[in-house]
Coordinates of C-alpha atoms in Angstrom, one line a residue:
Chain L
M1 CA 0.0 0.0 0.0
K2 CA 1.3 3.4 -0.9
P3 CA 2.4 5.5 2.1
E4 CA 0.8 8.9 2.7
T5 CA 3.0 11.9 2.6
T6 CA 2.9 14.2 5.6
V7 CA 4.8 16.6 7.7
I8 CA 6.2 16.6 11.3
G9 CA 4.8 20.0 12.2
S10 CA 6.3 23.4 11.7
Y11 CA 6.7 25.4 8.5
P12 CA 8.8 28.6 7.8
V13 CA 7.1 31.9 8.5
K14 CA 8.0 35.5 7.8
Y15 CA 6.0 37.9 9.9
D16 CA 4.8 41.3 8.7
N17 CA 5.7 43.2 11.8
I18 CA 4.6 46.5 10.5
D19 CA 1.2 45.1 9.8
L20 CA 1.1 43.6 13.3
M21 CA 2.0 47.0 14.8
K22 CA -0.7 48.7 12.7
S23 CA -3.2 46.4 14.3
Y24 CA -2.1 47.9 17.6
F25 CA -2.2 51.5 16.5
E26 CA -5.6 51.0 14.9
E27 CA -6.8 48.9 17.9
K28 CA -7.8 46.0 15.7
E29 CA -7.6 42.3 16.5
V30 CA -4.5 40.6 15.4
S31 CA -5.1 37.8 12.9
W32 CA -2.5 35.0 12.3
N33 CA -4.6 33.3 9.7
K34 CA -2.5 34.6 6.7
Y35 CA 0.5 32.8 8.1
V36 CA -1.5 29.6 8.5
D37 CA -2.7 30.1 4.9
D38 CA 0.8 30.4 3.6
A39 CA 2.0 27.3 5.3
V40 CA -1.0 25.1 4.6
N41 CA -1.3 26.2 1.0
D42 CA 2.3 25.3 0.4
M43 CA 1.8 21.9 1.9
V44 CA -1.4 21.3 -0.2
N45 CA 0.3 22.7 -3.4
A46 CA 3.3 20.4 -2.8
G47 CA 0.9 17.5 -2.8
I48 CA 1.1 16.5 0.8
D49 CA -1.7 14.1 1.9
I50 CA -1.8 14.9 5.6
V51 CA -1.1 18.5 6.5
S52 CA -0.5 20.3 9.8
S53 CA -1.3 23.9 10.8
G54 CA 2.4 24.8 10.2
Q55 CA 2.8 26.0 13.8
T56 CA 3.5 29.5 12.5
K57 CA 2.5 31.6 15.4
D58 CA 4.9 30.3 17.9
P59 CA 7.7 27.7 18.2
F60 CA 6.5 24.3 19.3
V61 CA 7.2 24.7 23.0
H62 CA 5.7 28.2 23.3
I63 CA 2.5 27.2 21.6
F64 CA 1.6 25.1 24.6
M65 CA 3.4 26.9 27.4
R66 CA 1.7 30.1 26.5
N67 CA -1.7 28.6 26.9
I68 CA -1.4 26.3 29.9
G69 CA -2.4 27.5 33.4
G70 CA 0.6 27.8 35.8
C71 CA 2.9 28.6 32.9
R72 CA 4.1 31.9 31.5
I73 CA 6.6 33.1 28.9
R74 CA 9.0 35.8 29.7
D75 CA 12.5 35.5 28.3
R76 CA 11.9 31.7 28.4
A77 CA 8.9 29.5 29.1
E78 CA 8.5 29.3 32.9
V79 CA 6.4 27.2 35.2
V80 CA 5.3 29.4 38.1
G81 CA 2.3 27.4 39.6
K82 CA 0.4 24.1 39.3
V83 CA 0.0 23.2 35.7
E84 CA -3.7 23.2 34.7
Y85 CA -5.8 23.0 31.6
K86 CA -7.2 26.4 30.8
G87 CA -9.0 25.5 27.6
P88 CA -8.3 24.3 24.0
I89 CA -4.8 25.3 22.8
T90 CA -4.6 24.5 19.1
L91 CA -8.2 23.7 18.4
D92 CA -9.2 27.0 16.8
E93 CA -6.2 26.9 14.5
I94 CA -6.9 23.3 13.4
K95 CA -10.6 24.1 12.8
Y96 CA -9.4 27.0 10.6
V97 CA -7.1 24.7 8.7
K98 CA -9.9 22.3 8.1
S99 CA -12.0 25.2 6.6
I100 CA -9.3 26.0 4.1
V101 CA -8.0 22.7 2.8
P102 CA -9.5 20.6 0.0
K103 CA -12.0 18.0 1.3
N104 CA -9.7 15.0 0.6
T105 CA -6.8 16.5 2.5
K106 CA -6.2 14.9 5.9
L107 CA -5.0 16.7 9.0
V108 CA -2.5 15.9 11.7
G109 CA -3.0 17.4 15.1
L110 CA 0.3 18.3 16.8
I111 CA 1.1 18.0 20.4
T112 CA 4.5 18.8 21.9
G113 CA 5.2 16.1 24.4
P114 CA 5.1 16.7 28.1
Y115 CA 8.7 15.6 28.7
T116 CA 10.0 18.0 26.1
L117 CA 7.9 20.8 27.5
A118 CA 9.1 20.1 31.0
K119 CA 12.7 19.9 29.9
S120 CA 12.5 23.1 27.9
C121 CA 11.1 25.4 30.5
V122 CA 12.4 27.0 33.7
D123 CA 10.6 25.1 36.5
L124 CA 10.1 27.6 39.3
F125 CA 7.3 25.6 41.0
Y126 CA 7.7 21.8 40.9
N127 CA 11.4 21.2 41.1
D128 CA 10.4 17.7 40.0
C129 CA 10.6 16.9 36.3
K130 CA 8.6 13.7 36.6
K131 CA 5.7 15.4 38.5
L132 CA 5.7 18.3 36.1
S133 CA 5.7 16.0 33.1
F134 CA 2.7 14.0 34.4
D135 CA 0.7 17.2 35.1
L136 CA 1.5 18.4 31.6
A137 CA 0.5 15.1 30.2
D138 CA -2.9 15.5 31.9
V139 CA -3.4 18.8 30.2
L140 CA -2.2 17.4 26.8
A141 CA -4.6 14.5 27.1
K142 CA -7.5 17.0 27.1
E143 CA -6.0 18.8 24.1
A144 CA -5.7 15.5 22.3
K145 CA -9.3 14.7 23.0
N146 CA -10.3 18.2 21.7
L147 CA -8.4 17.5 18.5
E148 CA -9.6 14.0 17.9
R149 CA -12.9 15.1 16.3
Y150 CA -11.2 17.3 13.7
V151 CA -8.0 15.5 12.7
D152 CA -7.1 12.1 11.2
L153 CA -3.9 11.6 13.2
I154 CA -2.4 12.9 16.4
S155 CA 1.3 13.2 16.6
V156 CA 3.2 13.8 19.9
D157 CA 6.6 15.4 19.4
E158 CA 9.2 14.3 22.0
P159 CA 12.7 15.3 20.8
F160 CA 14.0 15.1 24.4
F161 CA 13.5 11.3 24.4
S162 CA 16.6 11.0 22.2
V163 CA 18.9 12.9 24.5
D164 CA 17.6 12.1 28.0
Y165 CA 15.1 9.2 27.9
P166 CA 13.0 9.0 31.1
A167 CA 12.0 5.6 32.6
Y168 CA 8.4 6.9 32.7
A169 CA 8.2 7.8 29.0
H170 CA 5.7 5.1 28.2
D171 CA 3.3 6.1 31.0
L172 CA 3.4 9.8 29.8
L173 CA 2.3 8.7 26.3
E174 CA -0.3 6.4 27.7
K175 CA -1.8 9.2 29.7
I176 CA -2.2 11.3 26.6
F177 CA -3.4 8.6 24.2
D178 CA -5.4 6.4 26.6
D179 CA -8.8 7.7 25.3
I180 CA -7.8 8.4 21.7
K181 CA -9.3 6.2 19.0
I182 CA -7.7 7.7 15.9
Q183 CA -4.2 7.1 14.6
K184 CA -1.4 7.9 17.1
R185 CA 2.1 8.9 16.1
L186 CA 5.2 9.5 18.2
H187 CA 7.9 11.7 16.7
V188 CA 11.4 11.6 18.2
C189 CA 14.1 13.3 16.2
G190 CA 17.8 12.9 16.9
D191 CA 19.7 9.6 17.3
V192 CA 17.2 7.2 18.9
S193 CA 19.4 4.1 18.3
S194 CA 19.9 3.5 22.0
I195 CA 16.1 3.4 22.8
V196 CA 14.7 1.5 19.9
P197 CA 13.3 -1.4 22.1
E198 CA 11.5 1.2 24.3
L199 CA 10.1 3.0 21.3
L200 CA 8.7 -0.2 19.9
E201 CA 6.7 -0.6 23.1
M202 CA 5.1 2.8 23.0
P203 CA 1.3 3.0 22.9
V204 CA 1.2 4.4 19.4
N205 CA 0.5 3.1 15.9
I206 CA 3.3 5.0 14.1
L207 CA 6.9 5.8 15.0
S208 CA 8.5 8.8 13.3
H209 CA 12.2 9.4 13.2
E210 CA 14.8 11.3 11.2
F211 CA 16.1 8.5 9.0
K212 CA 17.6 10.9 6.5
A213 CA 19.9 12.8 8.8
S214 CA 20.6 9.6 10.9
P215 CA 20.8 6.7 8.4
N216 CA 22.4 4.6 11.1
L217 CA 18.8 4.2 12.5
F218 CA 18.1 1.8 9.7
D219 CA 20.6 -0.6 11.2
S220 CA 19.4 0.0 14.7
F221 CA 15.8 -0.9 13.8
K222 CA 16.8 -3.8 11.6
E223 CA 17.8 -5.8 14.8
Y224 CA 14.2 -5.9 16.1
D225 CA 10.9 -7.3 15.1
L226 CA 8.9 -4.3 14.0
S227 CA 5.6 -4.0 15.8
K228 CA 4.9 -0.5 14.7
N229 CA 4.3 1.3 11.5
I230 CA 6.9 3.8 10.4
C231 CA 6.8 7.4 9.3
L232 CA 10.0 7.6 7.3
G233 CA 11.9 10.9 7.6
S234 CA 13.2 11.3 4.1
V235 CA 14.4 14.9 3.6
R236 CA 16.6 16.8 6.1
S237 CA 15.1 19.6 8.2
D238 CA 18.5 21.0 9.2
D239 CA 20.0 21.6 5.7
K240 CA 18.5 24.0 3.2
R241 CA 19.9 22.0 0.3
V242 CA 16.9 20.5 -1.5
E243 CA 17.3 16.8 -2.0
S244 CA 16.6 15.7 -5.6
V245 CA 13.8 13.2 -6.4
E246 CA 16.5 10.6 -7.3
E247 CA 18.2 11.1 -3.9
I248 CA 15.0 10.7 -2.0
S249 CA 14.0 7.7 -4.1
R250 CA 17.2 6.0 -3.2
H251 CA 16.5 6.7 0.5
L252 CA 12.9 5.3 0.1
K253 CA 14.3 2.1 -1.4
K254 CA 16.6 1.7 1.5
G255 CA 13.7 2.2 3.8
I256 CA 11.6 -0.4 2.0
D257 CA 14.5 -2.9 2.3
I258 CA 14.3 -2.6 6.1
F259 CA 10.7 -1.8 6.8
G260 CA 8.8 -3.1 3.8
E261 CA 5.1 -2.4 4.1
K262 CA 5.5 -1.0 7.6
I263 CA 6.2 2.3 6.0
V264 CA 2.9 4.1 6.1
Q265 CA 4.0 7.7 6.0
L266 CA 6.8 9.7 4.3
S267 CA 7.8 13.0 5.8
P268 CA 10.6 15.4 6.4
D269 CA 13.0 14.4 9.2
C270 CA 11.5 17.1 11.5
G271 CA 9.7 20.4 11.4
L272 CA 10.8 22.7 8.6
R273 CA 10.5 26.1 10.5
M274 CA 14.2 26.9 10.2
M275 CA 14.4 26.4 6.4
P276 CA 13.9 29.1 3.8
R277 CA 10.3 28.9 2.6
S278 CA 11.4 28.1 -1.0
S279 CA 13.6 25.2 0.2
A280 CA 10.8 23.9 2.5
F281 CA 8.3 23.9 -0.3
Q282 CA 10.7 22.2 -2.8
K283 CA 11.6 19.5 -0.2
L284 CA 8.0 18.7 0.2
A285 CA 7.3 18.7 -3.5
N286 CA 10.3 16.4 -4.2
L287 CA 9.2 14.1 -1.4
V288 CA 5.8 13.7 -3.0
R289 CA 7.3 13.1 -6.4
A290 CA 9.8 10.5 -5.0
G291 CA 6.9 8.8 -3.3
E292 CA 5.0 8.6 -6.6
K293 CA 8.0 7.4 -8.4
I294 CA 8.7 4.5 -6.0
Y295 CA 5.1 3.6 -5.1
G296 CA 3.3 4.6 -8.3
Chain F
M1 CA 0.6 51.9 46.8
F2 CA 4.0 50.6 45.8
S3 CA 7.6 50.7 46.7
F4 CA 9.9 48.6 44.5
T5 CA 12.7 46.4 45.6
K6 CA 14.5 46.9 42.3
E7 CA 16.6 50.0 42.1
Q8 CA 14.7 52.5 40.0
N9 CA 16.3 54.2 37.0
I10 CA 15.6 57.9 36.9
V11 CA 16.2 59.5 33.5
D12 CA 17.0 63.1 33.1
I13 CA 15.8 64.3 29.7
S14 CA 16.8 68.0 29.1
G15 CA 16.1 68.7 32.8
I16 CA 12.9 66.7 33.2
K17 CA 13.4 63.7 35.6
I18 CA 11.2 60.7 34.9
G19 CA 11.1 57.5 37.0
G20 CA 12.1 56.5 40.6
Q21 CA 10.1 55.2 43.5
P22 CA 6.4 56.2 43.6
G23 CA 6.0 59.5 45.3
K24 CA 9.4 60.9 44.5
Y25 CA 8.9 62.6 41.2
P26 CA 5.6 63.9 39.8
T27 CA 4.0 62.1 36.9
T28 CA 5.3 63.4 33.6
L29 CA 2.5 64.2 31.1
F30 CA 2.8 63.9 27.4
G31 CA 0.2 66.1 25.6
G32 CA -0.4 65.3 21.9
F33 CA -0.5 67.6 18.9
F34 CA -1.5 67.2 15.3
F35 CA -3.3 63.9 15.5
K36 CA -5.7 64.6 12.6
G37 CA -5.8 66.6 9.4
E38 CA -3.5 69.5 8.5
P39 CA -1.5 70.8 11.4
D40 CA -3.1 73.9 12.9
F41 CA -0.2 75.8 14.3
I42 CA -2.3 78.7 15.8
E43 CA -4.4 76.3 17.8
A44 CA -1.3 74.3 18.7
K45 CA 0.4 77.4 20.1
K46 CA -2.7 78.0 22.3
H47 CA -2.8 74.5 23.6
L48 CA 1.0 74.4 24.2
E49 CA 0.8 77.6 26.3
M50 CA -2.1 76.1 28.2
M51 CA -0.3 72.8 28.8
Y52 CA 2.8 74.6 30.1
K53 CA 0.7 76.8 32.3
C54 CA -0.9 73.7 33.9
S55 CA 2.5 72.2 34.3
K56 CA 3.8 75.3 36.1
K57 CA 0.8 75.4 38.4
T58 CA 0.9 71.7 39.4
G59 CA 4.5 70.8 39.1
N60 CA 3.8 67.9 36.8
P61 CA 6.3 68.1 33.9
A62 CA 4.8 68.6 30.4
I63 CA 6.2 67.2 27.2
A64 CA 4.7 68.0 23.9
D65 CA 4.3 64.9 21.7
F66 CA 4.1 65.8 18.0
F67 CA 2.3 63.4 15.7
V68 CA 3.8 63.6 12.2
R69 CA 1.6 62.0 9.6
K70 CA 3.2 63.2 6.3
E71 CA 6.6 64.0 5.0
E72 CA 5.5 67.5 4.0
Y73 CA 4.7 68.3 7.6
I74 CA 8.2 67.6 8.9
E75 CA 9.8 70.9 8.2
K76 CA 6.8 72.9 9.5
I77 CA 6.6 70.9 12.7
I78 CA 10.3 71.2 13.4
D79 CA 10.0 74.9 12.7
F80 CA 7.1 75.1 15.2
I81 CA 9.2 73.2 17.8
I82 CA 12.2 75.6 17.4
K83 CA 10.0 78.6 17.8
N84 CA 7.6 77.5 20.5
I85 CA 9.2 74.8 22.7
P86 CA 11.3 76.5 25.4
K87 CA 15.1 76.1 24.6
Q88 CA 16.5 73.0 26.3
S89 CA 13.0 71.6 26.9
P90 CA 12.4 68.1 25.6
F91 CA 9.7 67.1 23.1
S92 CA 8.6 63.8 21.6
I93 CA 8.1 62.8 18.0
D94 CA 5.3 60.3 17.5
I95 CA 5.3 58.6 14.1
I96 CA 3.9 55.3 12.8
E97 CA 5.4 55.0 9.3
P98 CA 9.0 53.7 9.4
D99 CA 10.2 55.7 6.3
L100 CA 8.9 58.9 7.8
K101 CA 10.6 58.1 11.1
I102 CA 14.0 57.7 9.3
K103 CA 13.4 61.1 7.5
I104 CA 12.6 63.0 10.7
L105 CA 15.6 61.6 12.5
K106 CA 17.8 63.0 9.8
A107 CA 16.0 66.4 9.9
L108 CA 16.2 66.6 13.7
S109 CA 19.9 65.8 13.5
E110 CA 20.5 68.6 10.9
K111 CA 18.8 71.0 13.3
N112 CA 20.7 69.8 16.3
L113 CA 17.6 68.8 18.1
L114 CA 18.3 65.2 18.9
K115 CA 19.5 66.0 22.4
R116 CA 16.0 67.1 23.2
T117 CA 14.2 64.4 21.3
I118 CA 12.2 61.6 22.8
Y119 CA 11.6 59.1 20.0
N120 CA 8.1 57.7 20.1
S121 CA 8.5 54.8 19.5
I122 CA 10.5 51.6 19.2
H123 CA 8.4 48.4 18.9
V124 CA 8.2 45.1 17.0
G125 CA 7.5 47.0 13.8
T126 CA 10.8 48.8 14.0
T127 CA 12.6 48.0 10.8
E128 CA 16.3 47.2 10.1
E129 CA 16.6 50.5 8.2
E130 CA 15.1 52.4 11.1
R131 CA 17.5 50.7 13.5
K132 CA 20.4 51.8 11.3
A133 CA 19.1 55.3 11.2
L134 CA 18.7 55.3 15.0
K135 CA 22.3 54.2 15.4
K136 CA 23.4 57.1 13.2
C137 CA 21.1 59.7 14.6
S138 CA 20.5 58.6 18.2
P139 CA 17.8 60.5 20.0
E140 CA 18.3 61.5 23.7
A141 CA 15.6 59.0 24.8
A142 CA 13.0 56.6 23.3
I143 CA 9.7 55.2 24.3
F144 CA 9.7 51.4 23.9
V145 CA 6.2 50.1 23.2
A146 CA 5.9 46.7 24.8
F147 CA 3.1 45.4 22.5
N148 CA 3.3 41.7 22.1
P149 CA 0.7 40.5 19.5
K150 CA 1.0 37.0 20.9
D151 CA 0.5 37.8 24.5
K152 CA -1.0 41.0 25.9
S153 CA -0.5 40.1 29.5
P154 CA 2.3 41.7 31.6
D155 CA 4.4 38.6 31.0
G156 CA 4.0 39.0 27.3
K157 CA 5.2 42.6 27.6
I158 CA 8.4 41.4 29.3
E159 CA 8.8 38.7 26.6
V160 CA 8.8 41.3 23.8
L161 CA 11.3 43.5 25.7
E162 CA 13.5 40.5 26.3
N163 CA 13.5 38.5 23.1
G164 CA 11.0 40.1 20.7
A165 CA 8.6 37.2 21.1
N166 CA 10.2 35.5 18.1
L167 CA 9.0 38.3 15.8
L168 CA 12.4 40.0 15.8
N169 CA 16.0 38.8 16.0
T170 CA 16.3 40.5 19.4
G171 CA 14.2 42.0 22.1
L172 CA 13.3 45.7 22.3
L173 CA 16.0 46.1 24.9
G174 CA 18.4 44.6 22.4
I175 CA 17.5 47.3 20.0
A176 CA 18.2 49.9 22.7
K177 CA 21.6 48.4 23.2
E178 CA 22.3 48.2 19.5
T179 CA 21.3 51.8 18.8
G180 CA 23.0 53.2 21.8
I181 CA 19.8 54.6 23.3
K182 CA 20.4 54.6 27.1
K183 CA 17.4 56.6 28.3
I184 CA 14.6 54.1 28.1
L185 CA 10.9 54.8 28.8
V186 CA 8.6 51.7 28.6
D187 CA 5.1 52.1 27.3
T188 CA 3.0 49.2 28.4
A189 CA 0.8 49.3 25.3
A190 CA -2.8 50.0 26.2
M191 CA -5.1 47.8 24.2
A192 CA -8.6 48.2 22.9
P193 CA -11.4 47.8 25.5
G194 CA -12.0 44.1 26.1
D195 CA -8.7 43.1 24.6
N196 CA -6.8 42.8 27.9
S197 CA -6.7 46.6 28.2
G198 CA -6.2 46.4 32.0
A199 CA -2.9 44.6 31.5
S200 CA -1.3 47.8 30.4
I201 CA -1.9 49.1 34.0
A202 CA -1.1 45.8 35.7
A203 CA 2.1 45.7 33.8
I204 CA 3.4 49.0 35.2
P205 CA 4.5 47.6 38.6
V206 CA 5.6 44.3 37.0
I207 CA 8.0 46.1 34.6
K208 CA 9.2 48.5 37.2
E209 CA 10.0 45.7 39.6
E210 CA 11.6 43.6 36.9
Y211 CA 13.8 46.3 35.3
G212 CA 13.4 49.6 37.2
F213 CA 12.7 51.5 34.0
P214 CA 10.5 54.6 34.0
T215 CA 7.1 53.1 32.8
G216 CA 3.8 54.5 31.7
C217 CA 1.2 54.2 28.9
A218 CA -1.5 55.9 26.9
I219 CA -4.4 54.4 29.0
H220 CA -6.7 57.2 27.8
N221 CA -6.8 55.4 24.4
V222 CA -9.0 52.7 26.0
V223 CA -11.6 55.3 27.0
E224 CA -11.3 56.9 23.5
K225 CA -12.5 53.6 22.0
S226 CA -15.2 52.9 24.7
K227 CA -18.2 53.7 22.5
W228 CA -20.7 53.2 25.3
I229 CA -19.5 56.3 27.2
E230 CA -20.7 58.4 24.3
D231 CA -24.3 57.5 25.4
I232 CA -23.9 59.1 28.8
G233 CA -24.1 62.8 28.6
F234 CA -20.8 64.7 28.8
S235 CA -18.9 62.0 30.5
K236 CA -16.4 61.0 27.8
K237 CA -13.9 63.8 28.3
P238 CA -13.7 63.6 32.1
V239 CA -13.5 59.8 32.1
D240 CA -10.8 60.1 29.4
A241 CA -8.8 62.5 31.6
A242 CA -9.5 60.5 34.8
S243 CA -8.2 57.3 33.3
N244 CA -4.7 58.8 33.6
I245 CA -4.7 58.6 37.4
N246 CA -4.4 54.8 37.1
I247 CA -0.8 55.3 36.1
P248 CA 0.6 57.0 39.3
L249 CA -1.8 54.8 41.3
F250 CA 0.0 51.7 40.0
G251 CA 3.4 53.2 40.5
G252 CA 3.9 54.6 36.9
D253 CA 6.0 57.5 35.9
F254 CA 4.4 59.0 32.8
A255 CA 1.1 59.3 31.0
I256 CA 0.6 59.9 27.3
Y257 CA -2.8 61.6 27.8
G258 CA -4.0 62.4 24.3
P259 CA -4.8 65.8 22.9
A260 CA -3.0 68.6 24.7
K261 CA -6.2 70.6 24.6
N262 CA -7.3 68.3 27.5
S263 CA -4.5 69.6 29.8
E264 CA -6.8 71.6 32.1
L265 CA -8.7 68.4 33.0
V266 CA -5.7 66.0 33.0
F267 CA -3.1 68.0 35.0
P268 CA -5.2 68.6 38.2
M269 CA -6.5 65.1 38.2
V270 CA -3.0 63.6 38.0
A271 CA -1.6 66.1 40.4
W272 CA -4.3 65.2 42.9
Q273 CA -3.4 61.5 42.5
D274 CA 0.3 62.3 42.8
I275 CA -0.3 64.0 46.1
L276 CA -2.2 61.0 47.4
V277 CA 0.5 58.6 46.4
A278 CA 3.3 60.9 47.7
E279 CA 1.6 61.2 51.1
Y280 CA 1.4 57.5 51.6
A281 CA 4.8 56.8 50.1
E282 CA 6.4 59.3 52.5
N283 CA 4.5 58.2 55.6
Y284 CA 4.9 54.5 54.9
F285 CA 8.1 54.1 52.9
G286 CA 9.9 57.3 53.7
V287 CA 10.1 58.5 50.1
E288 CA 10.4 62.3 50.1
P289 CA 8.9 64.1 47.1
V290 CA 11.1 66.5 45.2
S291 CA 10.5 70.2 45.7
S292 CA 8.6 70.5 42.4
H293 CA 6.2 67.7 43.3
P294 CA 2.5 68.8 43.6
R295 CA 2.6 67.7 47.2
R296 CA 5.1 70.5 47.7
T297 CA 3.8 73.1 45.3
L298 CA 0.1 72.8 45.9
L299 CA -0.1 71.9 49.6
K300 CA 1.5 74.9 51.3

């Protein structure tokens, strides 16, 4: 079966700061929709099957920490009180995305993982990463439930798992996904070769990793019986050079050799926020073309 | 009433001191000119005289804030400043359009007026070209508008000062450093009614405690946009003027109070509030008001 093309999350954005300031001077409500439009339209025009909102308003940690009770953002994200759910975080944006994409385009709801949030902020309240992570997971479970009605897939992004894997990682994911019936994906970028067995036990349907930047992962996964489906990272998100269709095709063939039909999604290695927009678009377009070339 | 644990920065702009612990210096009042239409210099002169008269009477420093809307007005407004603002007194230049801001910096530099200029303002819409112009033609002081379109809370205002909320490659304070502007006034960015407008007042003590910078805002703008007031007799103007007392009440240092023609309403209200704050601050915190403070000039 042909894998679907998708994204991990973020997309490049260039803010019109003068326009934002005009909204202040004219006392009008600030709208971020045009940035969502740019990102989503690029994904759709590149031929991506499952699109995200592009996470254009804020970086992936700030999106959540700005909207969770007990948290604030000053120079950095800070936890200053008990973490609590204040209301939907990304729901309005995903509803907007649903209203602008063609009917056959699928959506991925993005959730930055609790461990990554906990490790990325300044904790001035808990002084206990585990407790903070679990309270964040409670909040994110509610957000996942909100999103479930509007998206086809929920993806939790936990880059910190690759640098400092916590013993309670599985329980965090279980807390978020326990009541979720749609497809569930865990994205961990970086070198995950040392935690492959743990990842294979995660309560998700799909594992997503950066196989293009870390091709050694093919060998790491080869050693195990694969119980999960794979979202194959196939273009780099840390290099603005656009991979050719041929180069991506070779990568996909390598992936098929290892994972066969377990590959259900093709994506960039990670979010594309740091790329120039033209590179990001071309990477997606070439990914789609390579997928068509290999899978027909 | 407030007293801050952070050491407070007092800026001296052409003889006007702004900042410090509440109760020390009177609230500085920025009266606006030329908001709409063709600049009317005859009217402006009358309002300027009235504003300075109110300032002399109460002890609250007055600073004329000139709104420049078109390039063709630059020369005329600068000429008006030279002829009508007392020598050595500061004034502020209030412009939205980045290109126009660059042009007026050059014009003020040519007329040797930058030492008296308060640049209104630096914010997330400040362009790279404007930053270069500010480096070349540095004004004596600048107002930094802590408007964060992502977060209008006091924390969001700190975020934009610190790191530009990911909208800029630096925070607004980074721009101050880069352009060499040392005299920093923070405007807490009053929002439209219902759009977290109260946060501009709540942010005053937060920012003073965090940084010690002289802080204020144009809270009257919230009243200006409160349409419901227009249905209640003659209340709009007094409510507009009265809104300014929130600033000293919350420990602030300056109010940008709108049209200078409102001076006769604004100055006594703010002076009255300054007296109240100063009484408490002296009795409770031991902060002595300066000799020009309304508490000294009006309560003999």
